[in-house]
XYZ file of C-alpha atoms in Angstrom:
735
model
C 45.607 101.486 121.202
C 45.123 101.861 124.948
C 43.677 105.105 126.191
C 46.317 107.604 127.370
C 46.214 108.304 131.066
C 47.788 110.966 133.236
C 50.912 109.993 135.125
C 49.141 110.335 138.519
C 46.672 107.551 137.673
C 49.066 105.362 135.651
C 50.203 102.373 137.722
C 53.086 100.152 136.690
C 50.590 97.502 135.551
C 48.706 100.104 133.496
C 51.968 101.301 131.994
C 52.953 97.754 131.055
C 49.620 97.150 129.290
C 49.744 100.514 127.554
C 53.270 99.923 126.209
C 52.488 96.396 124.976
C 49.513 97.788 123.060
C 51.511 100.834 121.955
C 54.282 98.773 120.326
C 52.033 96.018 118.896
C 49.814 98.580 117.178
C 52.821 100.141 115.404
C 55.123 97.181 114.665
C 57.060 98.899 111.871
C 57.979 101.993 113.884
C 60.692 102.646 116.447
C 60.444 105.201 119.243
C 62.945 107.172 121.291
C 62.646 107.310 125.065
C 61.479 110.908 124.767
C 58.699 109.919 122.345
C 57.554 107.178 124.728
C 57.540 109.598 127.673
C 55.458 111.990 125.557
C 52.980 109.254 124.603
C 52.506 108.472 128.305
C 52.399 112.185 129.265
C 55.302 111.633 131.653
C 56.926 114.837 132.851
C 57.990 113.949 136.410
C 61.219 112.067 137.126
C 59.638 109.190 139.198
C 57.198 108.365 136.403
C 60.016 108.244 133.869
C 61.984 105.858 136.092
C 58.977 103.523 136.328
C 58.656 103.674 132.534
C 62.321 102.723 132.094
C 61.784 99.780 134.464
C 58.821 98.603 132.371
C 60.846 98.983 129.162
C 63.575 96.832 130.731
C 60.943 94.194 131.557
C 59.642 94.212 127.991
C 63.198 93.869 126.689
C 63.810 90.988 129.088
C 60.648 89.250 127.899
C 61.718 89.767 124.275
C 58.544 91.690 123.472
C 60.487 94.729 122.279
C 64.000 95.347 120.976
C 66.467 98.232 121.081
C 67.744 99.571 117.750
C 71.312 100.707 116.996
C 70.169 104.293 117.657
C 68.926 103.318 121.127
C 65.245 103.462 120.151
C 62.642 100.811 120.985
C 60.425 98.798 118.664
C 58.201 95.742 118.630
C 59.757 92.315 118.021
C 58.205 90.199 115.294
C 60.141 86.962 115.019
C 59.841 83.918 112.738
C 61.060 80.380 113.522
C 64.300 80.995 111.603
C 66.561 83.886 112.545
C 69.971 85.168 111.513
C 72.474 86.880 113.746
C 75.831 86.789 115.499
C 76.830 83.840 117.671
C 78.344 84.768 121.030
C 80.153 82.154 123.080
C 79.939 82.279 126.869
C 82.446 80.585 129.188
C 79.583 79.035 131.209
C 78.212 77.249 128.111
C 75.107 79.461 127.909
C 75.910 80.749 124.435
C 73.548 83.088 122.606
C 72.653 84.370 119.165
C 72.294 88.149 118.883
C 69.538 88.539 116.256
C 70.036 90.962 113.373
C 66.656 92.511 114.195
C 68.025 93.809 117.480
C 65.906 91.563 119.681
C 66.976 89.995 122.944
C 69.830 87.438 122.648
C 68.504 83.882 122.496
C 70.075 81.013 124.402
C 72.013 78.310 122.497
C 73.512 75.506 124.558
C 76.771 73.929 123.409
C 74.991 70.768 122.205
C 73.026 72.961 119.775
C 75.920 75.216 118.660
C 76.898 73.214 115.545
C 80.604 74.104 116.020
C 79.853 77.848 115.847
C 82.609 80.182 117.042
C 82.304 83.501 118.800
C 81.430 86.220 116.290
C 80.276 83.842 113.530
C 77.317 84.889 111.388
C 74.814 82.062 111.791
C 71.292 80.988 110.909
C 69.368 79.421 113.796
C 66.030 77.718 114.333
C 63.855 78.588 117.315
C 63.046 75.678 119.638
C 59.688 75.214 121.319
C 59.617 77.277 124.502
C 59.560 75.299 127.729
C 57.479 76.672 130.576
C 59.563 78.728 133.057
C 62.625 78.435 130.788
C 64.371 80.983 128.605
C 63.763 80.834 124.856
C 66.260 78.586 123.059
C 67.502 78.076 119.513
C 69.871 75.762 117.688
C 72.357 76.726 114.978
C 71.282 75.310 111.630
C 73.928 76.913 109.419
C 77.177 78.852 109.770
C 76.888 81.651 107.211
C 80.334 83.192 107.708
C 83.205 82.444 110.055
C 84.559 85.369 112.055
C 87.872 83.629 112.708
C 89.815 80.742 111.286
C 93.174 81.428 112.968
C 93.871 81.214 116.699
C 96.725 81.964 119.062
C 97.676 79.672 121.898
C 100.226 77.390 123.510
C 101.305 74.143 121.881
C 101.217 70.795 123.653
C 102.975 68.209 121.484
C 102.984 64.408 121.798
C 104.758 61.898 119.555
C 102.172 61.690 116.779
C 100.122 64.863 117.164
C 99.699 68.094 119.053
C 97.066 70.454 120.380
C 96.769 74.222 120.470
C 95.509 75.223 123.910
C 93.827 78.633 123.918
C 92.569 80.859 126.688
C 90.178 82.597 124.314
C 86.436 82.296 124.914
C 86.005 82.243 121.128
C 86.912 78.559 121.040
C 85.568 76.037 123.565
C 87.791 73.159 122.381
C 91.518 72.765 121.824
C 92.610 72.459 118.184
C 93.957 69.058 117.101
C 97.112 69.312 114.961
C 98.485 66.309 112.987
C 102.222 65.697 113.318
C 102.956 66.855 109.761
C 101.177 70.183 110.407
C 103.082 71.208 113.545
C 105.638 73.294 111.610
C 108.443 72.336 113.987
C 106.577 73.589 117.044
C 107.328 72.173 120.498
C 105.441 72.029 123.769
C 105.419 75.473 125.349
C 105.678 77.405 122.090
C 103.192 80.163 121.365
C 101.814 79.580 117.865
C 99.243 80.746 115.358
C 97.100 77.878 114.064
C 94.614 77.895 111.195
C 91.568 75.616 111.337
C 91.546 73.511 108.164
C 88.453 71.377 108.831
C 85.934 70.475 111.510
C 84.034 67.279 110.733
C 80.529 67.099 112.181
C 81.370 64.045 114.261
C 84.641 65.468 115.615
C 84.725 67.128 119.038
C 87.771 69.234 118.182
C 88.601 71.176 115.017
C 91.673 70.165 112.993
C 94.325 72.733 112.170
C 97.871 73.476 111.050
C 100.566 75.756 112.479
C 101.139 78.809 110.284
C 103.652 80.617 112.522
C 105.679 79.998 115.672
C 105.815 83.171 117.757
C 108.368 81.947 120.310
C 108.458 80.523 123.827
C 105.541 81.290 126.124
C 106.375 83.926 128.716
C 109.022 85.735 126.674
C 108.163 89.413 126.212
C 108.400 89.548 122.398
C 106.404 86.350 122.111
C 103.588 87.628 124.324
C 103.372 91.022 122.612
C 103.264 89.371 119.169
C 100.641 86.948 120.492
C 98.429 89.857 121.588
C 98.657 91.417 118.125
C 97.977 88.097 116.391
C 94.997 87.448 118.673
C 93.292 90.563 117.274
C 94.349 89.841 113.697
C 96.835 92.708 113.727
C 100.285 92.639 112.054
C 103.391 92.059 114.163
C 106.023 92.237 111.386
C 106.424 94.650 108.480
C 106.526 93.103 104.960
C 110.049 93.259 103.519
C 108.808 94.243 100.064
C 107.052 97.302 101.505
C 110.127 98.324 103.483
C 112.210 97.846 100.334
C 109.903 100.216 98.450
C 110.237 102.790 101.242
C 114.040 102.503 101.131
C 113.965 103.562 97.477
C 112.204 106.887 98.187
C 114.405 109.923 97.670
C 114.214 112.134 100.797
C 115.648 115.148 98.988
C 113.637 118.313 98.300
C 114.339 119.960 94.949
C 114.112 123.684 94.193
C 111.071 123.277 91.929
C 109.088 121.731 94.791
C 110.086 124.601 97.096
C 108.846 127.170 94.536
C 105.359 125.617 94.673
C 105.179 125.894 98.466
C 104.857 128.603 101.054
C 108.343 128.940 102.534
C 108.211 129.096 106.346
C 111.745 127.929 107.082
C 112.645 131.200 108.818
C 109.650 131.146 111.177
C 110.254 129.914 114.745
C 108.946 126.349 114.758
C 109.141 123.418 117.190
C 107.650 120.011 117.919
C 106.240 118.913 121.298
C 105.970 115.160 121.845
C 106.410 112.383 124.449
C 110.016 111.808 125.508
C 110.209 108.450 123.699
C 108.533 109.564 120.432
C 110.322 109.135 117.106
C 107.588 110.032 114.616
C 107.031 113.782 114.855
C 104.037 114.387 112.596
C 103.009 117.848 113.842
C 104.798 121.102 114.648
C 103.745 124.547 115.838
C 105.113 127.910 114.755
C 104.447 131.412 115.997
C 105.600 134.875 115.037
C 104.514 138.383 115.833
C 102.503 139.879 112.983
C 101.742 143.213 114.655
C 102.497 145.070 117.890
C 104.650 143.721 120.700
C 104.654 140.362 122.515
C 102.139 140.189 125.339
C 100.335 143.403 124.398
C 96.526 143.261 124.259
C 96.568 144.738 120.738
C 99.175 142.326 119.365
C 98.471 140.023 116.419
C 100.060 136.610 116.121
C 100.541 134.274 113.176
C 100.282 130.697 114.424
C 101.079 127.745 112.158
C 99.949 124.149 112.619
C 102.265 122.116 110.393
C 101.554 118.486 109.545
C 103.930 116.071 107.823
C 103.053 115.904 104.110
C 102.947 112.115 103.863
C 100.848 112.252 100.669
C 103.846 113.787 98.844
C 105.754 110.528 99.324
C 103.016 107.872 99.503
C 100.883 107.695 96.360
C 97.366 106.332 96.381
C 97.364 102.698 95.277
C 101.121 102.099 95.530
C 102.554 99.224 97.572
C 103.187 101.401 100.644
C 99.706 102.911 100.494
C 98.030 99.504 100.228
C 99.827 98.290 103.360
C 99.022 101.526 105.221
C 95.368 101.260 104.197
C 95.220 97.665 105.404
C 96.686 98.609 108.798
C 94.753 101.918 108.990
C 96.510 102.957 112.212
C 99.701 102.649 114.195
C 99.349 100.467 117.281
C 100.797 101.511 120.625
C 101.522 98.625 122.977
C 103.132 99.167 126.364
C 106.694 98.633 125.134
C 106.566 99.269 121.378
C 104.896 100.947 118.445
C 103.667 98.924 115.472
C 103.773 101.621 112.772
C 101.289 102.171 109.967
C 104.102 103.280 107.649
C 107.573 101.787 107.156
C 110.105 103.083 109.691
C 112.110 104.977 107.045
C 109.045 107.119 106.309
C 107.568 107.614 109.782
C 110.813 108.110 111.703
C 113.031 109.724 109.050
C 111.651 111.117 105.780
C 108.289 112.435 107.035
C 109.176 113.003 110.687
C 109.542 116.726 111.459
C 112.970 116.364 113.035
C 114.849 119.457 114.254
C 117.249 121.314 111.941
C 115.967 119.455 108.856
C 113.937 120.902 105.993
C 110.594 119.120 105.771
C 107.536 119.232 103.508
C 104.330 119.956 105.378
C 100.651 120.709 104.934
C 99.818 123.686 107.126
C 97.051 125.833 108.511
C 98.178 129.401 109.178
C 96.015 131.354 111.643
C 95.994 135.089 112.388
C 94.973 135.323 116.050
C 94.503 138.079 118.579
C 95.556 137.604 122.232
C 92.035 136.402 123.116
C 92.503 133.330 120.908
C 90.071 134.550 118.244
C 90.871 133.518 114.666
C 90.650 136.616 112.475
C 91.619 134.828 109.254
C 93.335 131.637 108.181
C 94.522 129.746 105.134
C 95.599 126.259 104.129
C 98.878 125.764 102.282
C 101.476 123.237 101.220
C 104.607 124.477 102.967
C 108.246 123.818 103.751
C 109.464 124.278 107.335
C 112.569 123.808 109.445
C 111.969 122.889 113.090
C 114.218 124.833 115.479
C 113.749 122.584 118.498
C 112.376 119.236 119.550
C 110.603 119.639 122.913
C 109.240 116.939 125.185
C 106.025 117.604 127.088
C 108.010 117.611 130.323
C 110.393 120.306 129.062
C 107.553 122.570 127.955
C 105.702 122.031 131.227
C 108.793 122.984 133.211
C 109.216 126.232 131.226
C 105.549 127.136 131.731
C 105.645 126.396 135.453
C 108.916 128.180 136.225
C 107.543 131.323 134.548
C 104.218 131.181 136.393
C 102.292 130.506 133.172
C 100.954 127.022 134.004
C 97.600 126.170 135.520
C 99.445 123.689 137.747
C 101.610 126.415 139.387
C 99.246 129.288 140.255
C 101.292 130.283 143.308
C 104.227 131.356 141.103
C 103.781 134.951 139.813
C 103.906 135.487 136.047
C 107.451 136.355 134.967
C 107.461 139.565 132.843
C 110.812 138.501 131.365
C 110.290 134.780 130.570
C 113.261 132.497 131.096
C 113.975 129.362 129.060
C 114.440 128.386 125.451
C 111.606 129.857 123.327
C 109.793 130.665 126.591
C 108.056 133.738 125.130
C 106.663 131.721 122.207
C 105.584 128.780 124.391
C 103.872 131.006 126.961
C 102.008 132.897 124.217
C 100.834 129.654 122.610
C 99.734 128.370 126.008
C 97.731 131.547 126.686
C 96.045 131.253 123.282
C 95.303 127.575 123.934
C 93.644 128.416 127.254
C 91.347 130.884 125.486
C 90.523 128.249 122.833
C 89.793 125.674 125.518
C 87.597 128.043 127.532
C 85.587 128.918 124.421
C 85.240 125.249 123.501
C 83.809 124.389 126.915
C 81.571 127.423 126.786
C 80.028 125.952 123.618
C 79.379 122.654 125.446
C 82.449 120.516 124.770
C 82.493 117.714 127.360
C 85.567 117.471 129.587
C 86.573 113.900 130.371
C 90.163 113.985 131.601
C 90.914 110.392 132.599
C 94.453 109.589 133.812
C 96.319 106.797 131.992
C 98.534 104.083 133.438
C 102.122 103.914 132.153
C 104.997 101.518 132.869
C 108.745 101.862 133.177
C 110.095 98.826 131.313
C 113.572 97.268 131.648
C 115.620 95.975 128.703
C 113.867 92.586 128.944
C 110.418 94.143 128.742
C 109.619 93.554 132.412
C 107.733 96.378 134.182
C 109.790 97.718 137.089
C 107.485 100.570 138.099
C 104.235 102.260 137.159
C 103.055 105.840 137.046
C 99.841 107.665 136.220
C 99.985 110.010 133.239
C 97.972 113.167 133.876
C 97.278 115.717 131.144
C 98.867 119.090 131.977
C 99.123 122.449 130.211
C 101.840 121.244 127.812
C 99.577 118.432 126.556
C 96.527 120.691 126.391
C 98.466 123.333 124.450
C 99.157 120.896 121.612
C 95.683 119.366 121.836
C 93.875 122.683 121.382
C 95.784 123.643 118.244
C 95.275 120.188 116.721
C 91.530 120.479 117.452
C 91.537 123.947 115.912
C 93.181 122.659 112.732
C 90.920 119.615 112.429
C 87.782 121.720 112.888
C 88.759 124.356 110.327
C 89.663 121.730 107.705
C 86.267 120.042 108.167
C 84.421 123.359 107.947
C 86.435 124.318 104.864
C 84.938 121.376 102.938
C 81.688 120.676 104.776
C 80.258 124.160 105.303
C 78.908 125.288 101.911
C 76.459 127.909 100.711
C 72.778 127.082 100.816
C 71.742 125.052 97.781
C 75.259 123.705 97.198
C 76.375 120.158 97.945
C 79.497 119.600 100.034
C 82.234 117.449 98.525
C 83.005 114.065 100.047
C 85.314 114.065 103.076
C 85.927 111.574 105.904
C 84.635 113.176 109.105
C 85.255 112.179 112.686
C 81.729 111.901 114.051
C 80.316 111.345 117.526
C 76.610 110.779 118.076
C 74.519 112.058 120.984
C 74.168 109.760 124.036
C 71.239 107.364 124.234
C 68.430 108.947 126.226
C 67.888 105.973 128.527
C 71.592 105.956 129.472
C 71.410 109.654 130.281
C 68.363 108.976 132.458
C 70.317 106.191 134.152
C 73.197 108.600 134.807
C 70.779 111.184 136.221
C 69.302 108.579 138.570
C 72.763 107.426 139.669
C 74.030 110.986 140.275
C 70.888 111.787 142.269
C 71.897 109.135 144.821
C 74.835 111.392 145.716
C 72.759 114.573 145.791
C 73.616 115.790 142.278
C 70.992 116.806 139.743
C 71.225 116.285 135.985
C 68.393 117.423 133.739
C 68.355 115.383 130.519
C 65.781 117.389 128.585
C 66.653 120.180 126.190
C 69.045 120.716 123.308
C 72.215 118.665 123.000
C 74.238 121.775 123.892
C 72.196 122.301 127.055
C 72.655 118.669 128.095
C 76.395 118.805 127.378
C 76.786 121.897 129.554
C 74.886 120.212 132.358
C 77.135 117.173 132.015
C 80.167 119.425 132.387
C 78.602 121.070 135.425
C 78.011 117.624 136.960
C 81.631 116.598 136.325
C 82.806 119.853 137.936
C 80.549 119.271 140.952
C 81.874 115.764 141.633
C 85.532 116.713 141.063
C 87.530 115.870 144.179
C 84.578 114.126 145.861
C 84.345 110.510 146.988
C 81.870 109.772 144.184
C 83.956 111.396 141.412
C 85.268 108.191 139.840
C 81.885 106.449 140.031
C 79.972 109.296 138.368
C 82.669 109.699 135.689
C 82.498 105.979 134.878
C 78.718 105.998 134.485
C 78.929 109.190 132.406
C 81.533 107.614 130.113
C 79.300 104.584 129.612
C 76.509 106.901 128.493
C 78.674 108.221 125.654
C 78.623 106.785 122.137
C 81.814 105.715 120.331
C 83.413 108.179 117.910
C 83.971 106.847 114.394
C 84.738 107.863 110.813
C 82.099 108.544 108.182
C 81.511 110.626 105.062
C 78.036 111.405 106.442
C 78.599 114.273 108.835
C 76.491 114.478 111.999
C 78.982 116.553 113.985
C 81.015 115.631 117.045
C 78.910 115.676 120.209
C 81.770 115.292 122.711
C 83.633 118.281 121.269
C 80.409 120.090 120.316
C 81.768 120.796 116.832
C 79.362 120.833 113.890
C 82.261 119.862 111.611
C 85.285 117.836 112.643
C 87.803 115.597 110.887
C 91.251 114.087 111.422
C 93.994 115.958 109.559
C 96.871 116.205 112.027
C 98.398 112.687 112.177
C 98.887 111.166 108.697
C 101.994 109.255 109.848
C 99.922 107.140 112.219
C 96.275 107.354 110.971
C 95.071 106.506 107.479
C 91.958 108.779 107.592
C 94.286 111.786 107.945
C 96.152 110.698 104.826
C 92.830 110.394 102.960
C 91.889 113.918 104.070
C 95.231 115.334 102.872
C 94.756 113.788 99.436
C 91.183 114.989 99.076
C 92.075 118.529 100.164
C 94.828 118.647 97.535
C 92.465 117.250 94.920
C 89.780 119.836 95.682
C 92.293 122.700 95.782
C 93.279 121.744 92.246
C 89.643 121.878 91.108
C 89.000 118.140 91.237
C 85.512 116.663 91.361
C 84.024 115.199 94.501
C 85.339 111.737 95.348
C 83.234 108.561 95.424
C 81.194 108.527 98.621
C 80.784 104.732 98.498
C 84.546 104.186 98.225
C 85.391 106.522 101.096
C 82.540 105.336 103.309
C 83.882 101.781 103.006
C 87.352 103.062 103.902
C 85.877 104.912 106.887
C 84.203 101.712 108.130
C 87.477 99.805 107.754
C 89.454 102.483 109.624
C 86.880 102.558 112.444
C 87.080 98.776 112.802
C 90.894 98.769 112.830
C 90.913 101.556 115.407
C 88.767 99.417 117.734
C 91.047 96.382 117.285
C 94.152 98.496 117.930
C 92.602 99.887 121.125
C 91.710 96.368 122.281
C 95.279 95.177 121.658
C 96.658 98.184 123.534
C 94.415 97.420 126.530
C 95.446 93.743 126.401
C 99.133 94.699 126.526
C 98.465 97.009 129.494
C 96.551 94.229 131.235
C 99.406 91.769 130.614
C 101.924 94.193 132.127
C 99.633 94.865 135.095
C 99.455 91.149 135.824
C 103.211 90.786 135.307
C 103.894 93.732 137.624
C 101.628 92.518 140.432
C 102.619 88.846 140.095
C 105.819 89.888 141.933
C 103.664 91.437 144.682
C 101.368 88.567 145.671
C 100.064 88.957 149.211
C 100.691 92.710 149.328
C 97.856 95.068 150.232
C 96.761 98.179 148.325
C 94.106 100.874 148.548
C 91.704 101.044 145.607
C 88.173 101.739 144.479
C 85.489 99.650 142.816
C 85.772 100.413 139.091
C 83.282 97.898 137.721
C 80.492 95.613 138.897
C 79.213 92.518 137.119
C 77.209 89.451 138.023
C 80.462 87.508 138.541
C 82.290 89.949 140.793
C 83.795 93.359 141.486
C 86.579 95.059 139.561
C 88.912 97.124 141.725
C 91.361 99.735 140.426
C 94.361 100.438 142.656
C 94.921 104.094 143.533
C 98.702 103.845 143.584
C 99.315 102.433 140.112
C 96.020 102.123 138.220
C 96.212 98.322 137.985
C 92.815 96.602 137.915
C 91.808 93.162 139.164
C 88.713 91.110 139.917
C 87.251 90.181 143.269
C 85.327 87.021 142.255
C 81.852 86.827 143.725
C 82.717 83.343 144.996
C 85.202 84.985 147.387
C 82.522 87.205 148.965
C 81.539 84.484 151.414
C 79.837 86.552 154.119
C 76.532 86.601 152.192
C 74.763 85.669 148.954
C 75.122 88.714 146.708
C 72.783 89.762 143.904
C 73.660 92.100 141.028
C 71.631 95.328 140.854
C 72.441 96.488 137.314
C 70.468 99.722 137.423
C 72.138 100.952 140.621
C 75.606 99.577 139.795
C 76.013 97.564 142.986
C 76.050 94.099 144.559
C 73.530 93.639 147.386
C 73.728 90.980 150.104
C 70.452 89.077 150.313
C 70.669 88.503 154.081
C 72.706 91.429 155.401
C 71.719 93.977 152.705
C 75.355 95.040 152.546
C 76.185 96.889 149.340
C 79.280 97.130 147.188
C 78.890 100.288 145.113
C 80.680 101.605 142.044
C 83.445 104.028 143.087
C 83.541 102.791 146.692
C 86.944 102.784 148.433
C 88.239 99.346 149.430
C 91.434 97.717 150.698
C 92.538 94.601 148.841
C 95.193 91.918 148.915
C 96.700 90.617 145.650
C 95.540 86.992 145.735
C 96.296 85.462 142.330
C 97.990 86.451 139.055
C 97.510 84.415 135.857
C 99.681 85.744 133.008
C 98.286 83.277 130.478
C 94.773 84.614 131.020
C 95.913 88.194 131.786
C 93.876 87.906 134.964
C 94.365 89.398 138.445
C 92.328 88.249 141.427
C 92.037 90.467 144.489
C 90.665 89.740 147.946
C 88.776 92.470 149.792
C 90.111 93.018 153.302
C 87.841 95.755 154.627
C 84.156 95.054 155.007
C 82.766 98.195 156.602
C 79.475 98.548 154.766
C-alpha cells in the first residue's frame, strides 16, 4: 500500500495513485467517504473536495464502484457480467452491473431485443482505444415487462402499437386477428407474444382497449396501466365486500373501550371520502387552558382488520395493490369502495370500530402515560382543513395569523378543543425539531378540474397549522406503536413488526450539499453524530428561508436524502429522528398499516412472533408498490400541467431553474408550479457544458452560467400531451 502522506504534501496525482493502491490492496472491502478521508489524513475542506473529485474520476474510469450504502470498493470484473439493461433514447443503452460498477455501453445492434429493466447476461467486448467500454447482451434472464400501453395504428391486415415509452425502441406489430376490435387512435394495452431473432419488431396482441386517445378517463387509465397498476376493481372482490355486515353487535361493544361520549372529530381534505383517522380530547383534570390542566387525547384509527381477514379475497386484493393511488382527478382505492367510504370510514354521527391510542398529556405536550385499545367511537363533526384553519386564525391561535390576539373566549364549533389540540401539536413539533427532525415543507401543485377532467386553474397547496395539527398526532401514534413492540428489555428479542425506516444520507452527497451551500455563503459541517448533522441541516434550511437561493439549496438537500421504505429490520427514521417508527394510522389506504394492526392484536393476545421472512417480503412488495404509485401520481400531474399550459402557448411566466441535466434546463413556474424543459438546443447564444458537481450549465465561449434555483422568464413554446412534455423558451439572458 502507498505510504500515507499529510494533506499539505498530497497532490491530486499523489492522491490518485494512493487511492488506486488503497482499493486494489483490499479488493474485498468497501469504504465510506469518512474512512477514506481518515486513511488520507484529510481534515480540511479543500482536501476533501479534491478527494471527492479523484473518487469521481476513479468511478468514471470504472476502477471503483459505489455500493448500495454509498460506500466505495474496487471493481473486479470478468468477461461475462449480469445486471439490469437500461435503454436510452439516444441509442447509447447500458447494462448496470449487479456488482455496482459503472454502467457499460451497449449499442442497439448488440442489445439482443433487451427491454428497459430486463435482467440480462452480457459479454464484455474488447476495449477500443479512446472509446468507452462496451458489451453485448448474450442472454435475457428475466423480462421486466411484457405488456405496453400506446396508441393503435391499424391498416387492413395488421396494426401497430405506437408507444412513447423509452422502454421499447420499436413499435409492436399486431396481426389482424389479435387487434381485439381496436381502431386507429385507440389507447390500448398490448402483450408481447413473441420476438423472433430476425424480426425488427416484437409481435403482440391487444389485451384491453382503454378508449380514445385524448379522453380524460382513457389517459388516466393509460397512466395506471403504464406502471402496471390497476385501473378497475375486480367485481368478485366488490361482491365480497357487499356481503359484509356493517352492524356492530352488543357483544363486540363489551370487548371494547367505549368512547362514544367523548368529543371526537375528523379533519380531512374537502374532497375526502375515506376518513381513516379521528381525534378526540377531553379534560381529565383542572380547567381548559390552565397550566396545571391534564388532557386525554385519543388518536382513533379505523379498525379495518375487524372486517378484512388475513388471506380472504378482499385481503389478497388489498395486499396486491398495497396502497391507494391518488391521481389528479381520482382515487384508486386499496379496498373496495363499500369498505373504505362506508363501513370503515369514520363518518360523523355513526358508531364505528376503531383501534386507538389514548394519551394523558399536560399543556406542554408531554405524554405522562398512554395505552392502546380496541375502541368504539362516534364522531361528532367532520371538519375540512380549511374549516379548522379558519377557526384557529379567527381566534388568534394560528401561526399564520400572529397579528390577531388570542381570544380568551374562543368562537366557533369545538374551537376550545381544536385550539388546545393545536397548542399541544406545536409543543410536539418543537420537541421533534429539537431532537433533530428535518423540516422539509415543500408546497404541492393542485388543480381545479371541470366535469370533463380538464384543468381550469391551478393552486399551490401549502401546509398550515390545521395540517400540522393532524400530522403531529399521527406521528405521535406511529412512534409509540413502534416503541411498544420494538423497545424491549436488554437480553430480550423484539417481536417482528413492519417499520417505516429511513437511512442516513450518503456522506459524499452531504459533502456536495456543503460545497453547494458554501457558494451562497452558508456553512454546513458534515462531521459528527447523525443528530448533530440533522440539526445543522435544519439550521441551513432556516438560514436560506426567504432567500434567492432557498429553492436551490432545498433541492440539493432533498437529493442528499435517502428514500424511506418498509422493513422488519429497524434502523430508525433519520428524517424524523425517531429510533422507532411505523405506519399505523392509515389502514384504509396502506397495507403496512393493516399488517401492523393485525400483529398488534396478535401480540396483545399472547401470540408468538410472526415470520420475519414473510413480513420482510411483504415490506419489499409494499415499498415497490409505493414507488410505482408515486410515479403514476407524478405522471398524472405532469399530464395535467401539459394540458393546462397547452391552452397558454406563447404566454410568458416567471419561474426558477428547478433542474439541470446534460440535455437542458428544467424550469418551475412560480405562479402555478408547472415544470417544463428548456432544451439545450434552444440555448443558441453559446455552446453549453454540464457541470454536474456545481449544478449548472456553463457557456464555453461566454462563460455564462445557468444555475439551479436561478430566476428566469420563459415563454411556453411547445406542449406535447402524448409525451407529457412541456418545452419552454428562456426570454431573459442577464447572466
